[in-house]
Amino acid sequence: MTTNAPRPEVLRYTAFSSVPDGGNPAGVVLDAAALDDRDMLAIAADLGYSESAFLTAPPEGLGGQEGRAYSIRYFSPKAEVPFCGHATVATAVALAERIGAGELLFATRAGIVPVEVAEEGGAVRATLTSVQPHIEEVADADLTEALAALGWPAVDLDPAFPPRVAFAGARHLVLAAATRERLADLAYDFPRLEALMHRLDLTTLQLVWRESATVFHVRDPFPVGGVVEDPATGAAAAAFGAYARELGLVPEDVVLTLHQGEDLGRPGELTVTLRAGDPRVRVSGAGTRIN
């Protein structure tokens, strides 16, 4: 950005909640054409949210409706990330307030992400459809190191949920706690976990506890982004949906509810929809502006 160029408007929205003090806040810049990487990183660091989103013109051939397709990039306070679900939802809600509800198309560094925005019961909700997901094994030594950084004994894991790395736009290590108390007690070694996550190219750890057949509570340490914990994590929710389906932990066609942010005082709710015959994962949530 040149010295004389005006700084673009930076909006503040929260995702996965219909109230400003719930869910996960994100910065949103609807016109980032004048910004370079350093500018975007500086804005994200200044805001201090787990991620901020920056829109520019769509790449040639992206498709989508005229005026409803964009390139989008995501920056945490420390680095760029390939995909961020909550900032996508926040951006979609911000756009819907200006150009109306309907279909949007985002070109992310992880792939093409369609989003549908609708008004439901007085709230604006956005549903993103993930890129093609996959899961992979985690080495025993890496699992041991992750548990040591968390301060979690191995006996505190739920044996019904094998540790895996799951991807649906970004990589997340999925670990399941055997009890809600274990999930609530999160005090980890920040630099130790950060080093492991950089080595494994992880965006967050997706820590989960199963309340019922379709209801889960989740938390996401995010030291690689310079944030202790992400309050509501759409990319990890998508990855978890793919993980749970591939391991046969949930039906192929199901709607899951993920509660996140309760332990941070920012409760949010993420809806994960799996459809038989479609490997992609849909993640939905409300969003609203933070004044």
PDB file of C-alpha atoms in Angstrom:
ATOM      1  CA  MET A   1       0.000   0.000   0.000  1.00  0.00           C
ATOM      2  CA  THR A   2       1.503   3.334  -0.964  1.00  0.00           C
ATOM      3  CA  THR A   3       2.072   5.949   1.699  1.00  0.00           C
ATOM      4  CA  ASN A   4      -0.622   8.260   0.276  1.00  0.00           C
ATOM      5  CA  ALA A   5      -3.201   5.547  -0.392  1.00  0.00           C
ATOM      6  CA  PRO A   6      -6.149   5.544   2.012  1.00  0.00           C
ATOM      7  CA  ARG A   7      -6.330   2.565   4.335  1.00  0.00           C
ATOM      8  CA  PRO A   8      -9.311   0.378   3.361  1.00  0.00           C
ATOM      9  CA  GLU A   9     -12.190  -0.035   5.778  1.00  0.00           C
ATOM     10  CA  VAL A  10     -11.643  -2.907   8.200  1.00  0.00           C
ATOM     11  CA  LEU A  11     -14.934  -4.438   9.313  1.00  0.00           C
ATOM     12  CA  ARG A  12     -15.372  -6.571  12.415  1.00  0.00           C
ATOM     13  CA  TYR A  13     -17.784  -9.491  12.367  1.00  0.00           C
ATOM     14  CA  THR A  14     -18.277 -12.544  14.526  1.00  0.00           C
ATOM     15  CA  ALA A  15     -19.047 -15.985  13.107  1.00  0.00           C
ATOM     16  CA  PHE A  16     -20.987 -18.933  14.542  1.00  0.00           C
ATOM     17  CA  SER A  17     -23.062 -16.698  16.795  1.00  0.00           C
ATOM     18  CA  SER A  18     -25.943 -14.267  16.275  1.00  0.00           C
ATOM     19  CA  VAL A  19     -24.692 -11.969  19.066  1.00  0.00           C
ATOM     20  CA  PRO A  20     -21.501  -9.881  18.925  1.00  0.00           C
ATOM     21  CA  ASP A  21     -19.961 -11.273  22.111  1.00  0.00           C
ATOM     22  CA  GLY A  22     -20.289 -14.914  21.015  1.00  0.00           C
ATOM     23  CA  GLY A  23     -18.553 -16.999  18.380  1.00  0.00           C
ATOM     24  CA  ASN A  24     -15.254 -16.089  16.765  1.00  0.00           C
ATOM     25  CA  PRO A  25     -14.480 -12.500  15.697  1.00  0.00           C
ATOM     26  CA  ALA A  26     -12.783 -11.819  12.381  1.00  0.00           C
ATOM     27  CA  GLY A  27     -11.552  -8.786  10.542  1.00  0.00           C
ATOM     28  CA  VAL A  28     -13.026  -8.380   7.056  1.00  0.00           C
ATOM     29  CA  VAL A  29     -11.624  -6.165   4.294  1.00  0.00           C
ATOM     30  CA  LEU A  30     -14.023  -6.178   1.346  1.00  0.00           C
ATOM     31  CA  ASP A  31     -11.591  -4.426  -1.008  1.00  0.00           C
ATOM     32  CA  ALA A  32      -7.960  -5.357  -0.404  1.00  0.00           C
ATOM     33  CA  ALA A  33      -6.745  -4.549  -3.929  1.00  0.00           C
ATOM     34  CA  ALA A  34      -4.336  -1.893  -2.655  1.00  0.00           C
ATOM     35  CA  LEU A  35      -2.813  -4.090   0.047  1.00  0.00           C
ATOM     36  CA  ASP A  36       0.292  -6.262  -0.192  1.00  0.00           C
ATOM     37  CA  ASP A  37       1.124  -9.213   2.054  1.00  0.00           C
ATOM     38  CA  ARG A  38       2.809  -7.050   4.678  1.00  0.00           C
ATOM     39  CA  ASP A  39      -0.200  -4.739   4.843  1.00  0.00           C
ATOM     40  CA  MET A  40      -2.603  -7.633   5.330  1.00  0.00           C
ATOM     41  CA  LEU A  41      -0.432  -9.204   8.013  1.00  0.00           C
ATOM     42  CA  ALA A  42      -0.119  -5.847   9.784  1.00  0.00           C
ATOM     43  CA  ILE A  43      -3.898  -5.355   9.800  1.00  0.00           C
ATOM     44  CA  ALA A  44      -4.432  -8.871  11.131  1.00  0.00           C
ATOM     45  CA  ALA A  45      -1.822  -8.348  13.852  1.00  0.00           C
ATOM     46  CA  ASP A  46      -3.306  -4.987  14.799  1.00  0.00           C
ATOM     47  CA  LEU A  47      -6.769  -6.498  15.185  1.00  0.00           C
ATOM     48  CA  GLY A  48      -5.443  -9.460  17.151  1.00  0.00           C
ATOM     49  CA  TYR A  49      -8.236 -11.797  16.045  1.00  0.00           C
ATOM     50  CA  SER A  50      -7.340 -15.371  15.184  1.00  0.00           C
ATOM     51  CA  GLU A  51      -7.851 -14.559  11.484  1.00  0.00           C
ATOM     52  CA  SER A  52      -8.856 -11.742   9.180  1.00  0.00           C
ATOM     53  CA  ALA A  53     -10.087 -12.062   5.585  1.00  0.00           C
ATOM     54  CA  PHE A  54      -9.130  -9.957   2.576  1.00  0.00           C
ATOM     55  CA  LEU A  55     -11.093  -9.862  -0.684  1.00  0.00           C
ATOM     56  CA  THR A  56      -9.843  -9.026  -4.164  1.00  0.00           C
ATOM     57  CA  ALA A  57     -11.135  -9.600  -7.689  1.00  0.00           C
ATOM     58  CA  PRO A  58     -11.762 -13.231  -8.688  1.00  0.00           C
ATOM     59  CA  PRO A  59      -9.232 -15.091 -10.812  1.00  0.00           C
ATOM     60  CA  GLU A  60     -10.067 -15.439 -14.478  1.00  0.00           C
ATOM     61  CA  GLY A  61     -12.392 -18.362 -15.130  1.00  0.00           C
ATOM     62  CA  LEU A  62     -13.608 -18.766 -11.541  1.00  0.00           C
ATOM     63  CA  GLY A  63     -17.245 -18.576 -12.579  1.00  0.00           C
ATOM     64  CA  GLY A  64     -20.040 -17.762 -10.173  1.00  0.00           C
ATOM     65  CA  GLN A  65     -22.552 -14.961 -10.418  1.00  0.00           C
ATOM     66  CA  GLU A  66     -21.466 -11.515 -11.558  1.00  0.00           C
ATOM     67  CA  GLY A  67     -20.364  -9.495  -8.529  1.00  0.00           C
ATOM     68  CA  ARG A  68     -20.621 -12.483  -6.192  1.00  0.00           C
ATOM     69  CA  ALA A  69     -17.285 -14.210  -6.819  1.00  0.00           C
ATOM     70  CA  TYR A  70     -13.988 -13.226  -5.187  1.00  0.00           C
ATOM     71  CA  SER A  71     -10.446 -14.164  -4.334  1.00  0.00           C
ATOM     72  CA  ILE A  72     -10.009 -14.390  -0.565  1.00  0.00           C
ATOM     73  CA  ARG A  73      -6.943 -14.634   1.639  1.00  0.00           C
ATOM     74  CA  TYR A  74      -6.669 -15.196   5.381  1.00  0.00           C
ATOM     75  CA  PHE A  75      -4.075 -13.883   7.817  1.00  0.00           C
ATOM     76  CA  SER A  76      -3.599 -14.635  11.500  1.00  0.00           C
ATOM     77  CA  PRO A  77      -1.564 -12.180  13.608  1.00  0.00           C
ATOM     78  CA  LYS A  78       1.573 -14.182  12.746  1.00  0.00           C
ATOM     79  CA  ALA A  79       1.101 -15.758   9.318  1.00  0.00           C
ATOM     80  CA  GLU A  80      -1.113 -16.433   6.336  1.00  0.00           C
ATOM     81  CA  VAL A  81      -3.280 -19.569   6.489  1.00  0.00           C
ATOM     82  CA  PRO A  82      -4.647 -21.391   3.417  1.00  0.00           C
ATOM     83  CA  PHE A  83      -8.253 -21.506   4.588  1.00  0.00           C
ATOM     84  CA  CYS A  84     -10.300 -20.196   7.493  1.00  0.00           C
ATOM     85  CA  GLY A  85     -13.911 -21.192   8.012  1.00  0.00           C
ATOM     86  CA  HIS A  86     -15.017 -18.565  10.526  1.00  0.00           C
ATOM     87  CA  ALA A  87     -13.549 -15.686   8.530  1.00  0.00           C
ATOM     88  CA  THR A  88     -15.322 -17.081   5.441  1.00  0.00           C
ATOM     89  CA  VAL A  89     -18.640 -17.070   7.293  1.00  0.00           C
ATOM     90  CA  ALA A  90     -17.970 -13.566   8.638  1.00  0.00           C
ATOM     91  CA  THR A  91     -17.111 -12.297   5.156  1.00  0.00           C
ATOM     92  CA  ALA A  92     -20.191 -13.919   3.621  1.00  0.00           C
ATOM     93  CA  VAL A  93     -22.448 -12.274   6.219  1.00  0.00           C
ATOM     94  CA  ALA A  94     -20.772  -8.894   5.616  1.00  0.00           C
ATOM     95  CA  LEU A  95     -21.306  -9.250   1.869  1.00  0.00           C
ATOM     96  CA  ALA A  96     -24.921 -10.357   2.283  1.00  0.00           C
ATOM     97  CA  GLU A  97     -25.661  -7.165   4.202  1.00  0.00           C
ATOM     98  CA  ARG A  98     -24.432  -5.200   1.198  1.00  0.00           C
ATOM     99  CA  ILE A  99     -25.409  -7.235  -1.874  1.00  0.00           C
ATOM    100  CA  GLY A 100     -28.105  -9.506  -0.494  1.00  0.00           C
ATOM    101  CA  ALA A 101     -28.348 -13.154   0.499  1.00  0.00           C
ATOM    102  CA  GLY A 102     -27.668 -15.898  -2.016  1.00  0.00           C
ATOM    103  CA  GLU A 103     -24.740 -17.760  -3.505  1.00  0.00           C
ATOM    104  CA  LEU A 104     -21.123 -16.626  -3.232  1.00  0.00           C
ATOM    105  CA  LEU A 105     -17.963 -18.194  -4.631  1.00  0.00           C
ATOM    106  CA  PHE A 106     -14.528 -17.787  -3.063  1.00  0.00           C
ATOM    107  CA  ALA A 107     -11.185 -18.741  -4.576  1.00  0.00           C
ATOM    108  CA  THR A 108      -8.992 -19.646  -1.581  1.00  0.00           C
ATOM    109  CA  ARG A 109      -5.416 -20.913  -1.549  1.00  0.00           C
ATOM    110  CA  ALA A 110      -6.838 -24.317  -0.593  1.00  0.00           C
ATOM    111  CA  GLY A 111      -9.304 -24.421  -3.495  1.00  0.00           C
ATOM    112  CA  ILE A 112     -12.746 -23.187  -4.511  1.00  0.00           C
ATOM    113  CA  VAL A 113     -15.252 -22.728  -1.670  1.00  0.00           C
ATOM    114  CA  PRO A 114     -18.928 -22.052  -2.453  1.00  0.00           C
ATOM    115  CA  VAL A 115     -20.994 -20.315   0.233  1.00  0.00           C
ATOM    116  CA  GLU A 116     -24.758 -19.973   0.532  1.00  0.00           C
ATOM    117  CA  VAL A 117     -26.132 -17.133   2.671  1.00  0.00           C
ATOM    118  CA  ALA A 118     -29.734 -17.047   3.911  1.00  0.00           C
ATOM    119  CA  GLU A 119     -31.845 -15.289   6.509  1.00  0.00           C
ATOM    120  CA  GLU A 120     -33.311 -17.669   9.072  1.00  0.00           C
ATOM    121  CA  GLY A 121     -35.432 -16.564  12.010  1.00  0.00           C
ATOM    122  CA  GLY A 122     -34.104 -13.039  11.923  1.00  0.00           C
ATOM    123  CA  ALA A 123     -30.452 -14.130  11.786  1.00  0.00           C
ATOM    124  CA  VAL A 124     -28.109 -14.312   8.802  1.00  0.00           C
ATOM    125  CA  ARG A 125     -26.541 -17.746   8.325  1.00  0.00           C
ATOM    126  CA  ALA A 126     -23.806 -18.806   5.938  1.00  0.00           C
ATOM    127  CA  THR A 127     -23.059 -22.351   4.782  1.00  0.00           C
ATOM    128  CA  LEU A 128     -19.670 -23.085   3.246  1.00  0.00           C
ATOM    129  CA  THR A 129     -18.858 -26.214   1.282  1.00  0.00           C
ATOM    130  CA  SER A 130     -15.340 -27.508   1.859  1.00  0.00           C
ATOM    131  CA  VAL A 131     -12.763 -28.615  -0.644  1.00  0.00           C
ATOM    132  CA  GLN A 132     -12.167 -32.362  -0.998  1.00  0.00           C
ATOM    133  CA  PRO A 133     -11.173 -33.629   2.480  1.00  0.00           C
ATOM    134  CA  HIS A 134      -8.890 -36.439   3.582  1.00  0.00           C
ATOM    135  CA  ILE A 135      -7.414 -37.877   6.775  1.00  0.00           C
ATOM    136  CA  GLU A 136      -4.066 -39.475   7.544  1.00  0.00           C
ATOM    137  CA  GLU A 137      -2.354 -41.384  10.335  1.00  0.00           C
ATOM    138  CA  VAL A 138      -0.290 -39.582  12.961  1.00  0.00           C
ATOM    139  CA  ALA A 139       3.060 -41.076  13.997  1.00  0.00           C
ATOM    140  CA  ASP A 140       3.295 -42.424  17.541  1.00  0.00           C
ATOM    141  CA  ALA A 141       6.178 -40.108  18.360  1.00  0.00           C
ATOM    142  CA  ASP A 142       4.235 -37.070  17.143  1.00  0.00           C
ATOM    143  CA  LEU A 143       1.182 -38.077  19.153  1.00  0.00           C
ATOM    144  CA  THR A 144       3.348 -38.527  22.245  1.00  0.00           C
ATOM    145  CA  GLU A 145       4.813 -35.067  21.741  1.00  0.00           C
ATOM    146  CA  ALA A 146       1.376 -33.487  21.233  1.00  0.00           C
ATOM    147  CA  LEU A 147       0.067 -35.035  24.446  1.00  0.00           C
ATOM    148  CA  ALA A 148       3.178 -33.948  26.337  1.00  0.00           C
ATOM    149  CA  ALA A 149       2.743 -30.362  25.099  1.00  0.00           C
ATOM    150  CA  LEU A 150      -0.912 -30.422  26.148  1.00  0.00           C
ATOM    151  CA  GLY A 151      -0.146 -32.058  29.467  1.00  0.00           C
ATOM    152  CA  TRP A 152      -2.690 -34.785  28.698  1.00  0.00           C
ATOM    153  CA  PRO A 153      -2.003 -38.344  29.866  1.00  0.00           C
ATOM    154  CA  ALA A 154      -2.763 -40.874  27.140  1.00  0.00           C
ATOM    155  CA  VAL A 155      -5.407 -42.463  29.388  1.00  0.00           C
ATOM    156  CA  ASP A 156      -7.445 -39.247  29.106  1.00  0.00           C
ATOM    157  CA  LEU A 157      -8.091 -39.892  25.400  1.00  0.00           C
ATOM    158  CA  ASP A 158     -11.349 -41.481  24.221  1.00  0.00           C
ATOM    159  CA  PRO A 159     -10.319 -44.813  22.650  1.00  0.00           C
ATOM    160  CA  ALA A 160     -13.351 -44.698  20.323  1.00  0.00           C
ATOM    161  CA  PHE A 161     -11.788 -41.752  18.446  1.00  0.00           C
ATOM    162  CA  PRO A 162      -8.349 -42.620  17.024  1.00  0.00           C
ATOM    163  CA  PRO A 163      -5.964 -39.657  16.687  1.00  0.00           C
ATOM    164  CA  ARG A 164      -5.681 -38.541  13.068  1.00  0.00           C
ATOM    165  CA  VAL A 165      -4.640 -35.544  10.998  1.00  0.00           C
ATOM    166  CA  ALA A 166      -7.702 -34.316   9.102  1.00  0.00           C
ATOM    167  CA  PHE A 167      -7.844 -31.882   6.170  1.00  0.00           C
ATOM    168  CA  ALA A 168     -10.719 -29.962   4.598  1.00  0.00           C
ATOM    169  CA  GLY A 169      -8.809 -26.875   3.520  1.00  0.00           C
ATOM    170  CA  ALA A 170      -6.271 -26.848   6.371  1.00  0.00           C
ATOM    171  CA  ARG A 171      -4.591 -29.551   8.466  1.00  0.00           C
ATOM    172  CA  HIS A 172      -5.782 -30.282  12.023  1.00  0.00           C
ATOM    173  CA  LEU A 173      -4.754 -32.943  14.523  1.00  0.00           C
ATOM    174  CA  VAL A 174      -7.934 -34.481  15.955  1.00  0.00           C
ATOM    175  CA  LEU A 175      -7.707 -35.661  19.568  1.00  0.00           C
ATOM    176  CA  ALA A 176     -10.752 -36.775  21.564  1.00  0.00           C
ATOM    177  CA  ALA A 177     -11.007 -36.276  25.314  1.00  0.00           C
ATOM    178  CA  ALA A 178     -12.666 -38.997  27.361  1.00  0.00           C
ATOM    179  CA  THR A 179     -14.461 -36.468  29.588  1.00  0.00           C
ATOM    180  CA  ARG A 180     -15.797 -32.924  29.417  1.00  0.00           C
ATOM    181  CA  GLU A 181     -13.583 -32.097  32.405  1.00  0.00           C
ATOM    182  CA  ARG A 182     -10.465 -33.083  30.448  1.00  0.00           C
ATOM    183  CA  LEU A 183     -11.503 -30.838  27.563  1.00  0.00           C
ATOM    184  CA  ALA A 184     -12.237 -27.940  29.911  1.00  0.00           C
ATOM    185  CA  ASP A 185      -8.810 -28.145  31.569  1.00  0.00           C
ATOM    186  CA  LEU A 186      -6.622 -26.706  28.824  1.00  0.00           C
ATOM    187  CA  ALA A 187      -3.275 -25.209  29.841  1.00  0.00           C
ATOM    188  CA  TYR A 188      -0.601 -26.169  27.330  1.00  0.00           C
ATOM    189  CA  ASP A 189       3.070 -25.491  26.608  1.00  0.00           C
ATOM    190  CA  PHE A 190       2.724 -22.805  23.917  1.00  0.00           C
ATOM    191  CA  PRO A 191       6.222 -22.926  22.338  1.00  0.00           C
ATOM    192  CA  ARG A 192       6.422 -26.722  22.497  1.00  0.00           C
ATOM    193  CA  LEU A 193       3.074 -27.224  20.775  1.00  0.00           C
ATOM    194  CA  GLU A 194       3.829 -24.470  18.276  1.00  0.00           C
ATOM    195  CA  ALA A 195       7.076 -26.185  17.252  1.00  0.00           C
ATOM    196  CA  LEU A 196       5.323 -29.516  16.710  1.00  0.00           C
ATOM    197  CA  MET A 197       2.545 -27.895  14.700  1.00  0.00           C
ATOM    198  CA  HIS A 198       5.013 -26.124  12.429  1.00  0.00           C
ATOM    199  CA  ARG A 199       6.812 -29.414  11.835  1.00  0.00           C
ATOM    200  CA  LEU A 200       3.563 -31.215  10.958  1.00  0.00           C
ATOM    201  CA  ASP A 201       2.092 -28.245   9.054  1.00  0.00           C
ATOM    202  CA  LEU A 202      -0.944 -28.075  11.356  1.00  0.00           C
ATOM    203  CA  THR A 203      -3.249 -25.078  11.612  1.00  0.00           C
ATOM    204  CA  THR A 204      -4.912 -26.073  14.903  1.00  0.00           C
ATOM    205  CA  LEU A 205      -5.481 -29.030  17.159  1.00  0.00           C
ATOM    206  CA  GLN A 206      -9.127 -30.084  17.072  1.00  0.00           C
ATOM    207  CA  LEU A 207      -9.837 -31.266  20.610  1.00  0.00           C
ATOM    208  CA  VAL A 208     -13.264 -32.879  20.928  1.00  0.00           C
ATOM    209  CA  TRP A 209     -15.579 -34.473  23.461  1.00  0.00           C
ATOM    210  CA  ARG A 210     -18.678 -36.371  22.403  1.00  0.00           C
ATOM    211  CA  GLU A 211     -21.811 -35.435  24.360  1.00  0.00           C
ATOM    212  CA  SER A 212     -24.215 -37.566  22.308  1.00  0.00           C
ATOM    213  CA  ALA A 213     -24.485 -39.306  18.938  1.00  0.00           C
ATOM    214  CA  THR A 214     -24.523 -36.000  17.019  1.00  0.00           C
ATOM    215  CA  VAL A 215     -23.429 -33.355  19.556  1.00  0.00           C
ATOM    216  CA  PHE A 216     -19.790 -32.521  20.300  1.00  0.00           C
ATOM    217  CA  HIS A 217     -17.861 -29.928  22.290  1.00  0.00           C
ATOM    218  CA  VAL A 218     -14.605 -28.743  20.710  1.00  0.00           C
ATOM    219  CA  ARG A 219     -11.587 -26.537  21.429  1.00  0.00           C
ATOM    220  CA  ASP A 220      -8.772 -25.449  19.117  1.00  0.00           C
ATOM    221  CA  PRO A 221      -5.321 -24.398  20.339  1.00  0.00           C
ATOM    222  CA  PHE A 222      -3.781 -22.115  17.683  1.00  0.00           C
ATOM    223  CA  PRO A 223      -0.226 -21.175  18.732  1.00  0.00           C
ATOM    224  CA  VAL A 224       1.060 -21.101  15.142  1.00  0.00           C
ATOM    225  CA  GLY A 225      -1.279 -18.173  14.551  1.00  0.00           C
ATOM    226  CA  GLY A 226      -0.085 -16.334  17.625  1.00  0.00           C
ATOM    227  CA  VAL A 227      -3.364 -17.064  19.439  1.00  0.00           C
ATOM    228  CA  VAL A 228      -3.695 -19.347  22.467  1.00  0.00           C
ATOM    229  CA  GLU A 229      -7.096 -20.639  21.372  1.00  0.00           C
ATOM    230  CA  ASP A 230      -9.460 -20.143  18.453  1.00  0.00           C
ATOM    231  CA  PRO A 231     -13.010 -19.498  19.773  1.00  0.00           C
ATOM    232  CA  ALA A 232     -14.873 -21.169  16.853  1.00  0.00           C
ATOM    233  CA  THR A 233     -13.103 -22.945  14.021  1.00  0.00           C
ATOM    234  CA  GLY A 234     -14.961 -23.648  10.790  1.00  0.00           C
ATOM    235  CA  ALA A 235     -12.035 -25.235   8.956  1.00  0.00           C
ATOM    236  CA  ALA A 236     -11.462 -27.646  11.842  1.00  0.00           C
ATOM    237  CA  ALA A 237     -15.195 -28.410  11.996  1.00  0.00           C
ATOM    238  CA  ALA A 238     -15.116 -29.382   8.325  1.00  0.00           C
ATOM    239  CA  ALA A 239     -12.022 -31.517   8.887  1.00  0.00           C
ATOM    240  CA  PHE A 240     -13.661 -33.173  11.889  1.00  0.00           C
ATOM    241  CA  GLY A 241     -16.764 -33.994   9.873  1.00  0.00           C
ATOM    242  CA  ALA A 242     -14.636 -35.729   7.264  1.00  0.00           C
ATOM    243  CA  TYR A 243     -12.694 -37.551   9.994  1.00  0.00           C
ATOM    244  CA  ALA A 244     -15.824 -38.774  11.793  1.00  0.00           C
ATOM    245  CA  ARG A 245     -17.423 -40.023   8.587  1.00  0.00           C
ATOM    246  CA  GLU A 246     -14.329 -41.756   7.206  1.00  0.00           C
ATOM    247  CA  LEU A 247     -13.791 -43.646  10.466  1.00  0.00           C
ATOM    248  CA  GLY A 248     -17.462 -44.650  10.642  1.00  0.00           C
ATOM    249  CA  LEU A 249     -18.062 -42.729  13.862  1.00  0.00           C
ATOM    250  CA  VAL A 250     -21.181 -41.066  12.437  1.00  0.00           C
ATOM    251  CA  PRO A 251     -23.560 -41.974   9.585  1.00  0.00           C
ATOM    252  CA  GLU A 252     -22.689 -40.956   6.021  1.00  0.00           C
ATOM    253  CA  ASP A 253     -25.738 -38.680   5.969  1.00  0.00           C
ATOM    254  CA  VAL A 254     -26.012 -36.712   9.197  1.00  0.00           C
ATOM    255  CA  VAL A 255     -26.115 -33.254  10.783  1.00  0.00           C
ATOM    256  CA  LEU A 256     -23.685 -32.686  13.665  1.00  0.00           C
ATOM    257  CA  THR A 257     -23.711 -29.856  16.190  1.00  0.00           C
ATOM    258  CA  LEU A 258     -20.396 -28.574  17.525  1.00  0.00           C
ATOM    259  CA  HIS A 259     -20.311 -26.292  20.570  1.00  0.00           C
ATOM    260  CA  GLN A 260     -17.188 -24.189  20.869  1.00  0.00           C
ATOM    261  CA  GLY A 261     -16.067 -21.151  22.834  1.00  0.00           C
ATOM    262  CA  GLU A 262     -17.969 -21.936  26.042  1.00  0.00           C
ATOM    263  CA  ASP A 263     -14.718 -22.291  27.997  1.00  0.00           C
ATOM    264  CA  LEU A 264     -13.582 -18.888  26.686  1.00  0.00           C
ATOM    265  CA  GLY A 265     -16.806 -17.065  27.464  1.00  0.00           C
ATOM    266  CA  ARG A 266     -17.620 -16.733  23.734  1.00  0.00           C
ATOM    267  CA  PRO A 267     -20.117 -19.537  23.078  1.00  0.00           C
ATOM    268  CA  GLY A 268     -20.696 -20.449  19.459  1.00  0.00           C
ATOM    269  CA  GLU A 269     -22.444 -23.184  17.524  1.00  0.00           C
ATOM    270  CA  LEU A 270     -21.239 -24.818  14.310  1.00  0.00           C
ATOM    271  CA  THR A 271     -23.463 -27.067  12.205  1.00  0.00           C
ATOM    272  CA  VAL A 272     -21.657 -29.758  10.211  1.00  0.00           C
ATOM    273  CA  THR A 273     -23.653 -31.469   7.473  1.00  0.00           C
ATOM    274  CA  LEU A 274     -22.528 -34.677   5.768  1.00  0.00           C
ATOM    275  CA  ARG A 275     -24.310 -35.941   2.671  1.00  0.00           C
ATOM    276  CA  ALA A 276     -24.136 -39.489   1.379  1.00  0.00           C
ATOM    277  CA  GLY A 277     -22.344 -39.630  -1.969  1.00  0.00           C
ATOM    278  CA  ASP A 278     -20.655 -36.240  -1.525  1.00  0.00           C
ATOM    279  CA  PRO A 279     -17.212 -36.293   0.145  1.00  0.00           C
ATOM    280  CA  ARG A 280     -17.283 -32.561   0.815  1.00  0.00           C
ATOM    281  CA  VAL A 281     -18.385 -31.181   4.184  1.00  0.00           C
ATOM    282  CA  ARG A 282     -20.783 -28.306   4.783  1.00  0.00           C
ATOM    283  CA  VAL A 283     -20.295 -26.030   7.766  1.00  0.00           C
ATOM    284  CA  SER A 284     -22.993 -23.537   8.748  1.00  0.00           C
ATOM    285  CA  GLY A 285     -23.331 -20.788  11.292  1.00  0.00           C
ATOM    286  CA  ALA A 286     -24.833 -17.427  12.065  1.00  0.00           C
ATOM    287  CA  GLY A 287     -22.856 -14.213  11.953  1.00  0.00           C
ATOM    288  CA  THR A 288     -23.247 -10.586  12.945  1.00  0.00           C
ATOM    289  CA  ARG A 289     -21.376  -7.314  12.944  1.00  0.00           C
ATOM    290  CA  ILE A 290     -19.356  -6.209  15.960  1.00  0.00           C
ATOM    291  CA  ASN A 291     -19.917  -2.482  16.526  1.00  0.00           C
TER     292      ASN A 291
END
